[in-house]
Amino acid sequence: MTCELATNSVRHTKGPVIVRMQWLCPALRVSVWDASPDLPPFAPGAAMPDPTAPSGRGLPIIEGLADRWGGCGSVDGPNGGRGGKTIWFELALGDGFQPPSPVLAA
């Protein structure tokens, strides 16, 4: 899923692409930022494209596999640069997950 979002940014925009992973216990959030303000043309819940279509399957697959996903435009980009957009997804651990006890170093 990370590869899909990064590939979309490289393929459909110009300029830098930044991939970020955050552990938001109990979920992993992966976000991809690029300099284009244009959100992808996909409506949540949309059907998969025709099987003969050359593209358009990535975001429906992400919608089906991710626990949550979305995107938003950015007023400011990374390091104070121009805006752009971020597309993200989250994968959550199951209900039985127990976070590790914190360890304090002396």
Coordinates of N, CA and C in Angstrom, one line a residue:
M1 N 0.8 -1.2 0.0 CA 0.0 0.0 0.0 C 0.9 1.3 0.0
T2 N 2.0 1.2 0.7 CA 2.9 2.3 0.7 C 3.5 2.6 -0.7
C3 N 3.8 1.5 -1.3 CA 4.4 1.6 -2.7 C 3.3 2.2 -3.6
E4 N 2.1 1.8 -3.5 CA 1.0 2.4 -4.3 C 0.9 3.9 -4.2
L5 N 0.9 4.4 -2.9 CA 0.8 5.8 -2.7 C 2.0 6.6 -3.2
A6 N 3.2 6.0 -3.0 CA 4.4 6.7 -3.4 C 4.5 6.6 -4.9
T7 N 4.1 5.5 -5.6 CA 4.1 5.5 -7.0 C 3.2 6.5 -7.6
N8 N 2.0 6.6 -7.1 CA 1.0 7.6 -7.6 C 1.6 9.0 -7.5
S9 N 2.3 9.3 -6.4 CA 2.9 10.7 -6.3 C 4.0 10.9 -7.3
V10 N 4.9 9.9 -7.5 CA 6.0 10.0 -8.5 C 5.4 10.1 -9.9
R11 N 4.4 9.3 -10.2 CA 3.9 9.2 -11.5 C 3.0 10.4 -11.9
H12 N 2.3 10.9 -11.0 CA 1.3 11.9 -11.4 C 1.6 13.4 -10.9
T13 N 2.8 13.6 -10.3 CA 3.2 14.9 -9.9 C 4.6 15.2 -10.2
K14 N 5.0 16.4 -10.1 CA 6.4 16.8 -10.3 C 6.9 17.3 -9.0
G15 N 8.2 17.1 -8.7 CA 8.8 17.5 -7.5 C 9.0 16.4 -6.5
P16 N 9.3 16.8 -5.3 CA 9.7 15.9 -4.3 C 8.4 15.1 -3.8
V17 N 8.7 13.9 -3.2 CA 7.7 13.1 -2.6 C 8.3 12.7 -1.2
I18 N 7.5 12.7 -0.2 CA 8.0 12.4 1.2 C 7.1 11.3 1.7
V19 N 7.7 10.2 2.2 CA 6.9 9.1 2.8 C 7.2 9.2 4.3
R20 N 6.2 9.1 5.1 CA 6.4 9.2 6.5 C 5.6 8.0 7.2
M21 N 6.2 7.4 8.2 CA 5.5 6.4 8.9 C 5.5 6.8 10.4
Q22 N 4.3 6.7 11.0 CA 4.2 7.0 12.4 C 3.5 5.9 13.2
W23 N 4.1 5.6 14.3 CA 3.4 4.6 15.2 C 2.5 5.3 16.1
L24 N 1.2 5.2 15.9 CA 0.2 5.8 16.7 C -0.5 4.7 17.5
C25 N 0.1 4.1 18.4 CA -0.3 2.9 19.1 C -1.8 2.9 19.4
P26 N -2.6 2.0 18.9 CA -2.2 0.7 18.3 C -2.3 0.7 16.8
A27 N -2.0 1.8 16.1 CA -2.0 1.8 14.6 C -0.8 2.3 14.0
L28 N -0.5 1.9 12.8 CA 0.6 2.4 12.0 C 0.0 3.3 11.0
R29 N 0.4 4.6 10.9 CA 0.0 5.5 9.9 C 1.1 5.7 8.9
V30 N 0.8 5.5 7.6 CA 1.7 5.8 6.5 C 1.1 7.0 5.7
S31 N 1.9 8.0 5.5 CA 1.4 9.2 4.8 C 2.5 9.5 3.7
V32 N 1.9 9.9 2.5 CA 2.8 10.3 1.4 C 2.4 11.7 1.0
W33 N 3.4 12.6 1.1 CA 3.2 14.0 0.7 C 3.8 14.3 -0.7
D34 N 3.2 15.1 -1.5 CA 3.8 15.6 -2.7 C 3.4 17.0 -2.9
A35 N 4.0 17.7 -3.8 CA 3.9 19.1 -4.0 C 2.6 19.5 -4.8
S36 N 1.9 18.6 -5.3 CA 0.7 18.9 -6.1 C -0.5 19.1 -5.1
P37 N -1.3 20.1 -5.3 CA -2.5 20.3 -4.4 C -3.7 19.5 -4.8
D38 N -3.6 18.8 -6.0 CA -4.7 18.1 -6.6 C -4.9 16.7 -5.9
L39 N -6.1 16.5 -5.3 CA -6.4 15.2 -4.7 C -6.7 14.2 -5.8
P40 N -6.4 12.9 -5.6 CA -6.7 12.0 -6.6 C -8.2 11.9 -6.9
P41 N -8.6 11.6 -8.2 CA -10.0 11.5 -8.5 C -10.6 10.2 -8.1
F42 N -10.9 10.0 -6.8 CA -11.4 8.7 -6.3 C -12.4 9.1 -5.3
A43 N -13.6 8.5 -5.4 CA -14.6 8.7 -4.4 C -14.7 7.4 -3.5
P44 N -14.6 7.6 -2.2 CA -14.7 6.4 -1.3 C -15.9 5.6 -1.6
G45 N -15.8 4.3 -1.6 CA -16.9 3.4 -2.0 C -17.1 3.2 -3.4
A46 N -16.3 3.8 -4.3 CA -16.4 3.7 -5.7 C -16.0 2.2 -6.1
A47 N -16.6 1.8 -7.2 CA -16.3 0.4 -7.7 C -15.0 0.4 -8.4
M48 N -14.4 -0.8 -8.5 CA -13.2 -1.0 -9.2 C -13.4 -0.7 -10.7
P49 N -12.4 -0.2 -11.3 CA -12.5 0.1 -12.8 C -12.7 -1.1 -13.6
D50 N -13.1 -0.9 -14.8 CA -13.3 -2.0 -15.8 C -12.0 -2.8 -15.8
P51 N -12.1 -4.2 -15.9 CA -10.9 -5.0 -15.9 C -9.9 -4.7 -17.0
T52 N -10.4 -4.1 -18.1 CA -9.5 -3.8 -19.2 C -8.9 -2.4 -19.1
A53 N -9.2 -1.6 -18.0 CA -8.7 -0.3 -17.8 C -7.2 -0.5 -17.4
P54 N -6.3 0.4 -17.9 CA -4.9 0.2 -17.7 C -4.5 0.7 -16.2
S55 N -5.3 1.4 -15.5 CA -5.0 1.9 -14.2 C -6.2 2.1 -13.4
G56 N -6.1 2.7 -12.2 CA -7.2 3.1 -11.4 C -7.6 2.1 -10.3
R57 N -6.8 1.1 -10.0 CA -7.1 0.1 -9.0 C -6.5 0.3 -7.7
G58 N -5.5 1.2 -7.6 CA -4.7 1.4 -6.4 C -5.5 1.9 -5.2
L59 N -6.2 3.0 -5.3 CA -6.9 3.5 -4.2 C -8.1 2.6 -3.8
P60 N -8.8 2.0 -4.7 CA -9.8 1.0 -4.2 C -9.2 -0.1 -3.4
I61 N -8.0 -0.6 -3.8 CA -7.4 -1.6 -3.0 C -7.0 -1.1 -1.6
I62 N -6.5 0.1 -1.6 CA -6.1 0.7 -0.3 C -7.4 0.8 0.6
E63 N -8.5 1.3 0.0 CA -9.7 1.4 0.7 C -10.1 0.0 1.3
G64 N -9.9 -1.0 0.5 CA -10.3 -2.3 1.0 C -9.4 -2.9 2.1
L65 N -8.2 -2.6 2.1 CA -7.2 -3.2 3.0 C -6.9 -2.3 4.3
A66 N -7.0 -1.0 4.1 CA -6.7 -0.1 5.3 C -7.8 -0.1 6.3
D67 N -7.5 0.1 7.5 CA -8.5 0.3 8.5 C -9.1 1.7 8.4
R68 N -8.3 2.7 8.1 CA -8.7 4.1 7.8 C -7.8 4.6 6.7
W69 N -8.3 5.6 5.9 CA -7.4 6.3 5.0 C -8.1 7.6 4.6
G70 N -7.3 8.4 4.0 CA -7.9 9.7 3.5 C -6.8 10.6 2.9
G71 N -7.1 11.8 2.7 CA -6.2 12.7 2.1 C -6.6 14.2 2.3
C72 N -5.7 15.1 2.3 CA -6.0 16.5 2.5 C -5.0 17.4 1.8
G73 N -5.4 18.6 1.4 CA -4.5 19.5 0.9 C -3.7 20.2 2.1
S74 N -2.5 20.7 1.8 CA -1.6 21.3 2.8 C -1.4 22.7 2.5
V75 N -1.5 23.6 3.5 CA -1.3 25.0 3.3 C 0.2 25.2 3.2
D76 N 1.0 24.5 4.1 CA 2.4 24.6 4.1 C 3.0 23.2 3.9
G77 N 4.0 23.1 3.1 CA 4.7 21.8 2.9 C 5.7 21.6 3.9
P78 N 6.5 20.5 3.8 CA 7.5 20.2 4.7 C 8.6 21.3 4.7
N79 N 9.2 21.5 5.8 CA 10.2 22.5 6.0 C 9.8 23.9 5.6
G80 N 8.5 24.3 5.7 CA 8.1 25.6 5.4 C 7.9 25.9 3.9
G81 N 8.0 24.9 3.1 CA 7.9 25.0 1.6 C 6.5 25.2 1.2
R82 N 6.2 25.2 -0.1 CA 4.9 25.4 -0.6 C 4.0 24.2 -0.2
G83 N 2.7 24.4 -0.3 CA 1.7 23.4 0.1 C 1.8 22.1 -0.8
G84 N 0.8 21.5 -0.9 CA 0.7 20.2 -1.7 C -0.4 19.4 -1.1
K85 N -0.2 18.1 -1.0 CA -1.3 17.2 -0.4 C -0.6 16.1 0.3
T86 N -1.4 15.5 1.2 CA -1.0 14.3 1.9 C -2.1 13.2 1.7
I87 N -1.7 12.0 1.3 CA -2.6 10.9 1.3 C -2.1 9.9 2.3
W88 N -2.9 9.4 3.1 CA -2.5 8.5 4.2 C -3.4 7.3 4.4
F89 N -2.9 6.3 5.1 CA -3.7 5.1 5.5 C -3.2 4.7 6.9
E90 N -4.1 4.0 7.6 CA -3.7 3.4 8.9 C -4.0 1.9 8.9
L91 N -3.1 1.2 9.6 CA -3.3 -0.3 9.8 C -3.3 -0.4 11.3
A92 N -4.4 -0.9 11.9 CA -4.5 -1.0 13.3 C -4.3 -2.5 13.8
L93 N -3.7 -2.6 14.9 CA -3.6 -4.0 15.5 C -4.9 -4.4 16.1
G94 N -5.1 -5.7 16.3 CA -6.3 -6.2 16.8 C -6.6 -5.8 18.3
D95 N -7.8 -6.1 18.7 CA -8.2 -5.7 20.1 C -7.4 -6.3 21.2
G96 N -6.7 -7.5 20.9 CA -6.0 -8.1 22.0 C -4.6 -7.5 22.1
F97 N -4.2 -6.5 21.4 CA -2.9 -6.0 21.5 C -2.6 -5.3 22.8
Q98 N -1.5 -5.7 23.4 CA -1.0 -5.1 24.7 C 0.3 -4.3 24.4
P99 N 0.3 -3.0 24.5 CA 1.6 -2.3 24.3 C 2.6 -2.7 25.3
P100 N 3.9 -2.7 24.9 CA 5.0 -3.1 25.8 C 5.1 -2.1 26.9
S101 N 5.5 -2.6 28.1 CA 5.7 -1.7 29.2 C 6.9 -0.8 28.9
P102 N 6.7 0.5 29.4 CA 7.8 1.4 29.1 C 9.1 1.0 29.9
V103 N 10.2 1.2 29.3 CA 11.5 0.9 30.0 C 12.2 2.2 30.3
L104 N 12.6 2.3 31.5 CA 13.3 3.5 31.9 C 14.8 3.2 32.0
A105 N 15.6 4.0 31.4 CA 17.1 3.8 31.5 C 17.6 4.6 32.7
A106 N 18.5 4.0 33.4 CA 19.1 4.7 34.6 C 20.3 5.6 34.2

